[in-house]
XYZ file of C-alpha atoms in Angstrom:
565
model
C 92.558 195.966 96.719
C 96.519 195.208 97.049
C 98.215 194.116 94.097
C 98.872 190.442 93.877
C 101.856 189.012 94.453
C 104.521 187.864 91.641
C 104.040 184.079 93.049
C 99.666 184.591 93.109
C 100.050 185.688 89.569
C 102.434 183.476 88.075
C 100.364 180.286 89.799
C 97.405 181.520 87.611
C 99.414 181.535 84.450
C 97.905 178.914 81.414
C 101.029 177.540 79.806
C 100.857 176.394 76.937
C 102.796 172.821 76.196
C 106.196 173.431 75.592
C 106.124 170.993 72.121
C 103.724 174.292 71.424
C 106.158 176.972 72.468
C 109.285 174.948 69.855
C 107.024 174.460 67.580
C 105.891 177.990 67.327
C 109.591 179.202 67.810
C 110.791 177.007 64.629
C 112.705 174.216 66.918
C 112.474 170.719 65.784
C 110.667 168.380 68.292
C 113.274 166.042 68.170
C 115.681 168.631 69.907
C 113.912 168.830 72.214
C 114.178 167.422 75.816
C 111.201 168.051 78.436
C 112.308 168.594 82.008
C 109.186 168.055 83.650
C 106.449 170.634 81.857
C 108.063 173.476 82.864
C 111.316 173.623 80.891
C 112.862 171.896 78.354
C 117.034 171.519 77.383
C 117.299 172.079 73.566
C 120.252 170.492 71.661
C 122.856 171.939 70.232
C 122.614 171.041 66.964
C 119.362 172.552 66.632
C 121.241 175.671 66.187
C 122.677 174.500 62.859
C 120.113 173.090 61.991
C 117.677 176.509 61.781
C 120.633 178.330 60.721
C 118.453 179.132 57.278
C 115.815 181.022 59.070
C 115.727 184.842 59.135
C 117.880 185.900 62.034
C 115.878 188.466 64.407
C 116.499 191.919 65.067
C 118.968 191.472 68.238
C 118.443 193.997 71.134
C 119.813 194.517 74.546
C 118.365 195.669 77.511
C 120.400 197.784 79.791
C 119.784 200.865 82.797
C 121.444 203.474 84.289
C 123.206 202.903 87.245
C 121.275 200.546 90.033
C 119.571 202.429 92.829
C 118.542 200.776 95.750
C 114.453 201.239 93.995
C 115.658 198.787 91.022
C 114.587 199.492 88.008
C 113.157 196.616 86.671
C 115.680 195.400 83.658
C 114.415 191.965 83.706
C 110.500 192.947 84.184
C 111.630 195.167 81.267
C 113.053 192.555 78.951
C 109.730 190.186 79.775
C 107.418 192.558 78.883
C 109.085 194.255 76.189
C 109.373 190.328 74.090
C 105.565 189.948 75.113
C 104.769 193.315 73.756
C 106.080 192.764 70.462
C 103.230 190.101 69.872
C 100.757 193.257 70.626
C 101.980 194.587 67.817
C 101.597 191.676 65.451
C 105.399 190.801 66.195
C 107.145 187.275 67.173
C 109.843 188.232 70.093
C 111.668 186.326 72.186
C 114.062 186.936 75.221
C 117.400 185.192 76.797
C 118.153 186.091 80.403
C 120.183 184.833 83.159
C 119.536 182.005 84.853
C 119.200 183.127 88.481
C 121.582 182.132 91.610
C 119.901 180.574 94.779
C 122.226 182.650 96.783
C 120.418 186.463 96.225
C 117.265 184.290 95.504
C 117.138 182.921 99.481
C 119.116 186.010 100.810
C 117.911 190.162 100.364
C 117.517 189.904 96.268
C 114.513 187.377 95.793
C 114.009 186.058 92.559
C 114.930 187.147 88.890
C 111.666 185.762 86.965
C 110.916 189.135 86.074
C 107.763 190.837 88.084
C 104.178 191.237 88.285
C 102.397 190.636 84.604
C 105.417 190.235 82.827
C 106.989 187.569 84.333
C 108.994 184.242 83.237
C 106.936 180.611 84.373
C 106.775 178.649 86.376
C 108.475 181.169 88.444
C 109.257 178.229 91.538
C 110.954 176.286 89.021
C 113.177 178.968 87.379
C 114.384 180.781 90.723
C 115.079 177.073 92.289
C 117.164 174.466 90.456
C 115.861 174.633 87.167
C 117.398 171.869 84.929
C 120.368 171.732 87.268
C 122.805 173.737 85.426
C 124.065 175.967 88.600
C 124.974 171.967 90.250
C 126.323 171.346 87.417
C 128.680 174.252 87.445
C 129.931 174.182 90.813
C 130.753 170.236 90.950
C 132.625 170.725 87.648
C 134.298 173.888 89.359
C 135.116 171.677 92.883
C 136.364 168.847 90.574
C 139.306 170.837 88.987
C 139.633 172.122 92.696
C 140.172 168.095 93.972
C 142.592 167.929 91.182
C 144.434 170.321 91.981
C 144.810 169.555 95.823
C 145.165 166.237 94.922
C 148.480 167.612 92.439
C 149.572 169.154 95.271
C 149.143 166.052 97.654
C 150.720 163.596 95.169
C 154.151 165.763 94.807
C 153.478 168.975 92.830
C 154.916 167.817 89.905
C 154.061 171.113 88.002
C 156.193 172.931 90.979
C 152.575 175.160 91.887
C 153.738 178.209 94.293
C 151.368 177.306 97.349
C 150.856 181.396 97.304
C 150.206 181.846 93.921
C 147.111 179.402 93.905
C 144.341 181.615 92.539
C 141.655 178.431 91.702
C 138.869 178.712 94.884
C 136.083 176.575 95.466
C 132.518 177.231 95.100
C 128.586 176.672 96.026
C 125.262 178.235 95.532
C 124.523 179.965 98.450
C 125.131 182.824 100.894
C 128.023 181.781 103.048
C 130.200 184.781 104.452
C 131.819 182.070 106.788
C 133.312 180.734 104.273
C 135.199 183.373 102.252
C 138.277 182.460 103.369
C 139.331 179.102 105.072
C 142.328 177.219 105.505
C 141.972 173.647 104.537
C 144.101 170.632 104.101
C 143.917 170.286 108.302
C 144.293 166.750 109.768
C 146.813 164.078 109.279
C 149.438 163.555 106.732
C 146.614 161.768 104.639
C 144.566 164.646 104.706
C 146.245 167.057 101.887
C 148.268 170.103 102.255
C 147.233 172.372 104.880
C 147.024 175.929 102.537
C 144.889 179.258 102.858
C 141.987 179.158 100.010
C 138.082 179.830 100.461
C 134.641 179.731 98.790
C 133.290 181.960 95.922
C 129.348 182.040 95.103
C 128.761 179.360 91.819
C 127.674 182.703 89.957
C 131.125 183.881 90.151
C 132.714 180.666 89.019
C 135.193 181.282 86.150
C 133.185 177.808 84.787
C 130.276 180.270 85.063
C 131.147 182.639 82.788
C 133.223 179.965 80.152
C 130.322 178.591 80.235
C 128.096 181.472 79.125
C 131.028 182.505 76.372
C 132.042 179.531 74.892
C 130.179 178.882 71.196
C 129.764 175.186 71.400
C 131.063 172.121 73.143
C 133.958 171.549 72.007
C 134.601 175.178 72.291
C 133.840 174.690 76.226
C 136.209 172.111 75.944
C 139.171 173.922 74.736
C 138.342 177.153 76.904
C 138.016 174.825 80.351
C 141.417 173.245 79.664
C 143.144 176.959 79.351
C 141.679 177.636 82.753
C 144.590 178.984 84.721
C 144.701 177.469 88.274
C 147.808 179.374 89.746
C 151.675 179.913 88.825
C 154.888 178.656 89.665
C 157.479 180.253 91.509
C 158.902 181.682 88.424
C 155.312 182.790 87.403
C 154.185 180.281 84.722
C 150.911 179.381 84.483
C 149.515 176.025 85.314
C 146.255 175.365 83.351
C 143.492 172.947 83.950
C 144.645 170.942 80.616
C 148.275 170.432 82.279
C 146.197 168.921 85.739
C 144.253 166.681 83.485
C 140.986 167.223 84.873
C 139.788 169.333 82.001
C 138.011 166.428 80.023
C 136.105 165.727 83.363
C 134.879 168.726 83.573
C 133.589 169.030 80.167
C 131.700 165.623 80.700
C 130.083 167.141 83.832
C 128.850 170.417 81.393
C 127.776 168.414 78.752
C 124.005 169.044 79.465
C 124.635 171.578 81.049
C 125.402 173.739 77.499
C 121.756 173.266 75.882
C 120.226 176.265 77.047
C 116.672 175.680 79.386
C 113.569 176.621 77.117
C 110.732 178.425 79.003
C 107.496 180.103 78.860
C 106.227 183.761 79.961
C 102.759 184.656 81.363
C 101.946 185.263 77.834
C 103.660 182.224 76.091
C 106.265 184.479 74.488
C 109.663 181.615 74.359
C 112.065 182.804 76.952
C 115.535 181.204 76.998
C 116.898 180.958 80.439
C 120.773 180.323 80.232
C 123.376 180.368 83.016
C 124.509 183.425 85.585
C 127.646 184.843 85.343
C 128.497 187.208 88.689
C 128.173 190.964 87.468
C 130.791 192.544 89.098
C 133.640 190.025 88.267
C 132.731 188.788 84.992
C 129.925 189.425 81.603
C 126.457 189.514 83.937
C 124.895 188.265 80.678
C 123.162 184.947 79.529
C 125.129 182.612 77.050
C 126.827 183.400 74.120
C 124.857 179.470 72.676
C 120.803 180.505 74.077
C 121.361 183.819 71.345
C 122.769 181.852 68.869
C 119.650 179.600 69.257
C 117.089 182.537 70.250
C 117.954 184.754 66.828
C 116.646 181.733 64.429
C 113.628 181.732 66.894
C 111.725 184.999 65.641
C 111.715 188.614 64.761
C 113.082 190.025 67.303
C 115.459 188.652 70.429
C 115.603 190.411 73.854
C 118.759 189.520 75.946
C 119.159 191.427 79.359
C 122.560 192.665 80.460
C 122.747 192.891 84.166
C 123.491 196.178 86.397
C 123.783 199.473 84.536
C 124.841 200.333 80.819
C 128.362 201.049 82.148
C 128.731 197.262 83.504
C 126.449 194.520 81.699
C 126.147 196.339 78.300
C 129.755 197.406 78.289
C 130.433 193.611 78.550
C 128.028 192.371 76.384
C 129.466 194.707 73.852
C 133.450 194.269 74.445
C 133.052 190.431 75.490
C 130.491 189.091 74.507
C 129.515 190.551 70.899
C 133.646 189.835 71.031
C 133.274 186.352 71.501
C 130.213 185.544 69.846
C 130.198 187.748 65.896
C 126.783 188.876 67.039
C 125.532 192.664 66.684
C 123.254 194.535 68.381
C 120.768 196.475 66.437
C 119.189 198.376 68.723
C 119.669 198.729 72.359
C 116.667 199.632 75.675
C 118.109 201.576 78.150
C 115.691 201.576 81.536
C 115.178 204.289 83.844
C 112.669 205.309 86.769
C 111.810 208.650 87.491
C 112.621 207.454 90.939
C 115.773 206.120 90.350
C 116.491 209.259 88.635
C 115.659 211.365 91.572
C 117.786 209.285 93.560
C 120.649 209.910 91.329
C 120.649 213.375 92.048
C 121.909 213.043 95.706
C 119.477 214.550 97.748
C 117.777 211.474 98.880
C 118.719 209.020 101.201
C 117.441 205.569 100.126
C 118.096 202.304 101.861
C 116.570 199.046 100.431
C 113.788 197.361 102.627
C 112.768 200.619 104.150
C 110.375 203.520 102.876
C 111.021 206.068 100.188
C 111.154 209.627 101.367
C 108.364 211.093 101.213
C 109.959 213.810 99.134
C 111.485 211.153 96.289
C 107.417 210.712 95.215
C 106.381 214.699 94.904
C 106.442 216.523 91.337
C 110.163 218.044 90.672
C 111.066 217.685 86.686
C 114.022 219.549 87.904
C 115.443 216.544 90.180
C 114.669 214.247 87.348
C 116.989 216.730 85.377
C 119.402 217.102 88.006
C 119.943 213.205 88.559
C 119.478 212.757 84.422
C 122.881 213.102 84.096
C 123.440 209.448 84.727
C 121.243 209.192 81.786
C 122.788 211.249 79.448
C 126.305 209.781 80.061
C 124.530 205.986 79.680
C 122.900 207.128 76.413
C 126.300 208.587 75.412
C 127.674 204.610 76.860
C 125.078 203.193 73.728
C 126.279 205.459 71.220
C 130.252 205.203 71.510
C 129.800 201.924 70.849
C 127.577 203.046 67.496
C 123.929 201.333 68.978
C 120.799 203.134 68.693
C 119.550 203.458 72.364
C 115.704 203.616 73.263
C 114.836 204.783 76.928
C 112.061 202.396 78.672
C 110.003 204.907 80.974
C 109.500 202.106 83.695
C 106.413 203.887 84.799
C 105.104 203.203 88.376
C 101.758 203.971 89.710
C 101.949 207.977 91.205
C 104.707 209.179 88.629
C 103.942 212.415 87.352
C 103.479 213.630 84.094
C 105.672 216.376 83.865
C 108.505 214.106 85.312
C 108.297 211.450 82.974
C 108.004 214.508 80.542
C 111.473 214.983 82.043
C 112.860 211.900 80.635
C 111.265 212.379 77.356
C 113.332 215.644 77.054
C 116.788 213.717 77.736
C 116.284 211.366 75.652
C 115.474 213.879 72.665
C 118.660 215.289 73.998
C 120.696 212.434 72.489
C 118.426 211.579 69.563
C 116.685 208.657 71.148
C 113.513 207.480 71.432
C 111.479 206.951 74.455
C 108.805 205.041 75.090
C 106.525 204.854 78.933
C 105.730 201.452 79.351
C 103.921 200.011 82.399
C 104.190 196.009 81.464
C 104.423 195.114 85.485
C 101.001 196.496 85.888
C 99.436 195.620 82.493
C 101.778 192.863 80.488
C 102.711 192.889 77.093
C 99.726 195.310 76.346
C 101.422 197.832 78.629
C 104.551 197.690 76.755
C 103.194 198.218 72.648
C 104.569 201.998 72.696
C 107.866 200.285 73.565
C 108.159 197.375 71.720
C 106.987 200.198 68.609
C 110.401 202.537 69.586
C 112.516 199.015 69.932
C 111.139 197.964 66.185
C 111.650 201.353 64.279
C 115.339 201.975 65.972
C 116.003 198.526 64.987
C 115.502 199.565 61.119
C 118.016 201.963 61.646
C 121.818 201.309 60.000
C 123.896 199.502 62.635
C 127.145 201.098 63.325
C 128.049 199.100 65.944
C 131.807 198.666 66.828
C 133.946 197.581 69.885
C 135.708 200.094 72.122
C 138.812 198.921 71.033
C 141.169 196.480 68.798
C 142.486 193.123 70.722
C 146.059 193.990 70.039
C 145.884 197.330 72.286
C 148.005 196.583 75.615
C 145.436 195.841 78.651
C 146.693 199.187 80.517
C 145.105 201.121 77.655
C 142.069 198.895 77.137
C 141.287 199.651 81.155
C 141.787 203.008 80.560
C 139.694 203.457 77.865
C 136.718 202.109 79.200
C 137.579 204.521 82.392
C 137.684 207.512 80.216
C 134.736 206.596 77.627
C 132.253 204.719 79.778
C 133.081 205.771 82.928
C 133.555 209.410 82.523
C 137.484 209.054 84.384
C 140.043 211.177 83.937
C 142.500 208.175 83.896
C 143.784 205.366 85.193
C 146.156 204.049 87.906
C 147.419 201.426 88.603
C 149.139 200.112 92.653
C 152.635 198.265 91.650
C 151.197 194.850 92.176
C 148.282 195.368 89.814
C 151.041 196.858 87.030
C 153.443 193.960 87.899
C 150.178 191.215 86.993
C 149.731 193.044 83.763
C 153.052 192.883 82.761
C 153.024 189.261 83.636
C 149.764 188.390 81.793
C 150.830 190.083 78.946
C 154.314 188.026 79.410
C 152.082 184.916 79.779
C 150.294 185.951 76.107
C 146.989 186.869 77.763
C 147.435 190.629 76.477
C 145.007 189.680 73.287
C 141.995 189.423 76.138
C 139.269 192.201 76.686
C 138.868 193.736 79.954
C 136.179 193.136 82.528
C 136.168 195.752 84.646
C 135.639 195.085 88.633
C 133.695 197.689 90.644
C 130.817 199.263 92.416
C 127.446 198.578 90.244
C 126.044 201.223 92.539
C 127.707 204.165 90.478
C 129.128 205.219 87.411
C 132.929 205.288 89.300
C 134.086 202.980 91.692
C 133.416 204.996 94.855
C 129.168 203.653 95.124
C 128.886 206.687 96.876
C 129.143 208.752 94.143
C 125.691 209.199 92.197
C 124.694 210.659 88.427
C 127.528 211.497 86.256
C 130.547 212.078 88.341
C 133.954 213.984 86.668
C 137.463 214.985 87.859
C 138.158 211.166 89.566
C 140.960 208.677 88.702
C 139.988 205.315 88.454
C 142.365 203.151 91.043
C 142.997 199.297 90.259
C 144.308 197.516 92.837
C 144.859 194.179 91.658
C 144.685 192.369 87.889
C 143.179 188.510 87.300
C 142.888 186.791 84.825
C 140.119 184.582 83.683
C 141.871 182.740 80.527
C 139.185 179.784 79.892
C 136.050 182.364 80.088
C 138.498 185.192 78.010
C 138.997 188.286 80.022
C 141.008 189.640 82.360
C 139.350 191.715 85.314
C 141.185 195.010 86.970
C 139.702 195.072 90.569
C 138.781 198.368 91.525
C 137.254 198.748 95.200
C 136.042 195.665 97.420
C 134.508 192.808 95.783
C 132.604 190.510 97.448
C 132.524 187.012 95.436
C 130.963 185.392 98.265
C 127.745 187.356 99.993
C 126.570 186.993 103.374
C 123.058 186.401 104.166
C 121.072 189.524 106.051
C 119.324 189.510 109.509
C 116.151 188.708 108.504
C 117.172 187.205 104.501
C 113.879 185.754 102.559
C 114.876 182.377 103.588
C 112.601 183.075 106.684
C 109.680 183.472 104.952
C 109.953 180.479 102.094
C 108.014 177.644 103.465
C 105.894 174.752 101.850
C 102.262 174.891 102.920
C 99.708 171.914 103.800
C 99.096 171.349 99.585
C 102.736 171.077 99.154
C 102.945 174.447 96.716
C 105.603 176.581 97.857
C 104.565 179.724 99.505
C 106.309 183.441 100.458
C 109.066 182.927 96.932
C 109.288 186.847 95.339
C-alpha cells in the first residue's frame, strides 16, 4: 500500500478549536482574532501581557548544506515540537510563512510532511491571513512614491542610476526581472530601467520579520533606503513620506498567524524572508510570543547551518536579545552520501541506484559537511544535536555512521522518523533536544557591531565557511566604503550565495578548503538591518519550470482542492 499523500493526511487531521489551542498555550481569548477556523492573528500586546510566564527552552533547527534529496528541516521542526508532548513536554514551533511562488512552481509547499505536518495545510501554503498581500502592496506603495517623486520634480535630486528600490509580487515571473517602465506619454512617469523581485525577497519582508513591535516597524520602514543622489546620499522612505502608509498597510500584518499541527501542538506561522538575500527565518515578534507559550520553542532556520542559523544567530538573536539554548542540526544519510561527490543527483528524477546501498564509508566521506556545520553550532557557543532524518531502507551501519560524527564533536544524536510515525517517532529526539538544553549556554555572536563590514564578511568566510579569505571587485569595496560613510558600518552582514554548498561555487560539495570567497557587489538593507555582500548569481525573482506544480493544482467537483504537496 503507497503512502498517503501530505494533502490525504492532513484532510483527516481533528483540530481542535483554536480558543483550545490559546487557551492551552497561555494566550488570553481576548487577543485573539479567528481567521476562519484555521488560523487566528494574535495581538501584540499579548506578548506583554504573558511576559510573567516561564520563558521556554529556545531551540533552532538547522542542516547541513541542501542537497537536491532535502532533508526535511521543517518536517523536522513539526515533529520534533509534537514529540516533546510524548515525553510529557509542552513544545511549540515558529516557522516561515511560505511564498506562493516555490509553492505553485518546483518547491511545493512548506507545511512540513507526512505525519508531522502544520494544518490546514491548503490554508497555510495559500494566502493564509494575507500577510504576503500585505507585504508586497506596502512594498509597491513606497515604489509609487517614489516614481511619483521622480514624476513631480525630484526634489531629493535621486540619481535615476542609483535607484536600488524594485517592485515586487508573489509569484514566479522570470519575465519580469528586469523591465523598463515609465513608457507612454509625458503623463505617464519617467521612462527608467527597474524590475520585479519575488514578495519573499522584499526588504519589507525581512523588516518585517526583525522589527520588535510596531512602532519599531515604523521607525525601521522609514530608514528604508530607496537609492542615492549623485553625490551618493541616501534617500530614505521617511524623506519620500510614504513611510507612515506603509506602516498602516502592516498593521495586521505584525500579529503573527496562530495554527495547529496534526497533533494540536501550537505552531506560529510568521512571515518569509528570501534565504539567500536576507535572515530565511520567521519573526523576531511570533518568538517573542511563542517563548511565554510553553517549555520548549522550535523555530526553523532555512537552508543549511552556514546560511539560516548563521543569520538567526548574527541577525536575528542580534536584533531580538533572544538566546538559543540548544540547537538540531538535520542530516540524511542520503544527503550525506551526496555530499561526498560521487553521485549525480538531479531533483524530480531517480536516485542512483548506488546512493541507497550500505557504504558507512561514503557517509564518512561526505560527513565532512557535518563536522564543519557542527563546528558552525559551536563557534557560536550552542550545543548542537544531530536529527537522524531516517527514511525507510537506511541502513544501520550508516546511520551508525552519523552517530560516530556526532560523538566526534561531543553532540548528541538522536534517529527520528516523525514523517512516517509523528510525534511518537520523534521521543528519542525531542529527549537529546531537552537534556542539551540543560546544558550552560555559552552562546555569543561572531563578532562586535563596531568591527568594519570588510572584516565582519570575512569572518564569517573564514569561520563558517571554511575560506581562506575574502575579496572584494572595486565596486563592491567602493559600496562599503560608502555605507560605512553613510553610518551603516554598525549593521551585521548577510551573506549572499549558493545554499547548495558550503562556498559560493554550488558545485562544490562537503567541506571544501583552499578557496577565496569573491564579493561582487555590497547592498544594503537599512530598515530590515543588514547589509548583504553578493557572492555568485542571485536570483530574487525565479522562473517557473516546464512542467511547475501549477499543472497539477486543480479544484475537484466538491470544491476541496486537489494535487497541493
Amino acid at each position: 500500500m503507497s503512502f498517503p499523500s501530505d494533502l490525504d493526511i492532513a484532510g483527516r487531521a481533528m483540530l481542535q478549536p483554536l480558543t483550545e489551542i490559546a487557551e492551552g498555550a497561555g494566550i488570553p481569548l481576548q487577543h485573539l482574532e479567528p481567521y476562519g477556523s484555521g488560523a487566528a492573528k494574535v495581538r501584540l500586546e499579548a506578548i506583554d501581557e504573558m511576559g510573567d510566564r516561564p520563558p521556554a527552552k529556545y531551540v533552532v533547527v538547522s542542516a547541513i548544506t541542501p542537497t537536491p534529496l532535502g532533508e526535511g528541516k521543517t518536517t523536522t521542526a513539526v515533529g520534533l515540537g509534537m514529540g516533546f508532548s510524548h515525553i510529557g513536554k509542552r513544545g511549540v514551533i515558529a516557522i516561515r510563512q511560505p511564498s506562493m511562488g516555490p509553492t505553485f512552481g518546483i518547491k511545493g509547499g512548506a507545511a512540513g510532511g507526512g505525519y508531522s505536518q502544520v494544518v490546514p495545510m491548503e490554508l497555510l501554503n495559500l494566502h493564509l491571513t494575507g500577510d504576503m498581500h500585505a507585504v508586497t502592496a506596502a512594498h509597491n506603495m513606497c515604489s509609487a512614491a517614489l516614481d511619483a517623486h521622480l514624476y513631480h520634480g525630484n526634489e531629493s535630486g535621486l540619481d535615476l542610476h542609483r535607484i536600488t528600490w524594485r517592485r515586487v509580487l508573489d509569484v514566479n515571473d522570470r519575465s519580469l526581472r528586469n523591465a523598463v517602465i515609465g513608457l507612454g506619454g509625458r503623463l505617464d512617469g519617467v521612462p527608467r530601467e527597474s524590475g520585479f523581485d519575488i514578495t519573499a525577497a522584499s526588504e519589507v519582508m525581512a523588516t518585517l520579520a526583525l522589527c520588535t513591535s510596531l512602532q519599531d516597524l515604523r521607525e525601521r520602514l522609514g530608514r528604508i533606503v530607496v537609492g542615492y543622489t549623485t553625490a551618493g546620499t541616501p534617500v530614505t522612505a521617511e524623506e519620500l513620506k510614504v513611510a507612515g502608509a506603509m506602516a498602516v498597510i502592516l498593521r495586521e500584518a505584525i500579529k503573527p498567524n496562530l495554527m495547529q499541527t496534526l497533533e494540536n501542538t501550537p505552531a506560529l506561522v510568521h512571515t518569509g524572508p528570501f534565504g539567500n538575500i536576507a535572515t530565511g527565518n520567521s519573526s523576531i515578534v511570533a518568538d517573542r510570543l511563542g517563548i511565554r507559550m510553553g517549555d520548549y520553542l522550535i523555530t526553523e532556520a532555512g537552508f543549511g547551518a552556514d546560511m539560516g542559523a548563521e543569520r538567526f544567530f548574527n541577525i536575528k538573536c542580534r536584533a531580538s536579545g533572544l538566546a538559543p539554548d540548544a540547537a538540531v542540526l538535520v542530516a540524511t544519510v542520503r544527503g550525506l552520501k551526496a555530499h561526498s561527490g560521487n553521485h549525480r543527483i538531479i531533483a524530480g528524477r531517480p536516485l542512483p541506484d548506488a546512493i541507497l546501498d550500505e557504504n558507512p564509508d561514503e557517509v564518512h566521506q561526505g560527513g565532512d559537511n557535518l563536522r564543519k556545520q557542527l563546528e558552525n553550532m559551536r563557534i557560536h557557543g550552542c550545543t548542537p544535536v544531530v536529527a537522524i532524518n531516517a527514511f525507510p531502507g537506511d541502513h544501520d551501519r550508516d546511520i551508525a555512521a552519523i552517530r560516530e560524527i556526532a560523538e566526534e564533536y561531543d553532540a548528541r544524536s538522536a534517529v527520528s522518523t516523525h514523517f512516517t510515525d509523528g510525534g511518537a517517532g520523534a521521543t528519542e529526539l525531542a529527549h537529546a533536544v531537552a537534556e542539551a538544553s540543560e546544558e550552560e549556554s555559552r552562546f555569543e555572536v561572531l563578532y562586535p557591531d563596531d568591527m568594519s563590514l570588510r572584516d565582519k564578511i570575512t569572518t564569517v568566510a573564514q569561520k563558517v565557511y571554511g575560506a581562506d579569505g575574502a575579496e572584494f571587485s572595486p565596486a563592491a569595496a567602493k559600496q562599503l566604503d560608502s555605507y560605512e560613510a553613510n553610518g551603516f558600518g554598525n549593521l551585521p552582514v548577510c551573506i549572499a550565495k549558493t545554499h547548495l554548498s558550503l562556498s559560493h561555487d554550488a558545485s562544490l560539495k562537503g567541506a571544501p578548503t583552499g578557496w577565496t570567497l569573491p564579493v561582487r557587489e555590497v547592498r544594503a538593507s537599512v530598515g530590515a538591518g543588514f547589509v548583504y555582500p553578493i557572492c555568485g548569481d542571485m536570483r530574487t525573482m525565479p522562473g517557473l519550470g516546464k512542467s511547475p506544480a501549477l499543472q497539477h493544482i486543480d479544484i475537484d467537483a466538491d470544491g476541496e482542492i486537489v494535487g497541493l504537496s
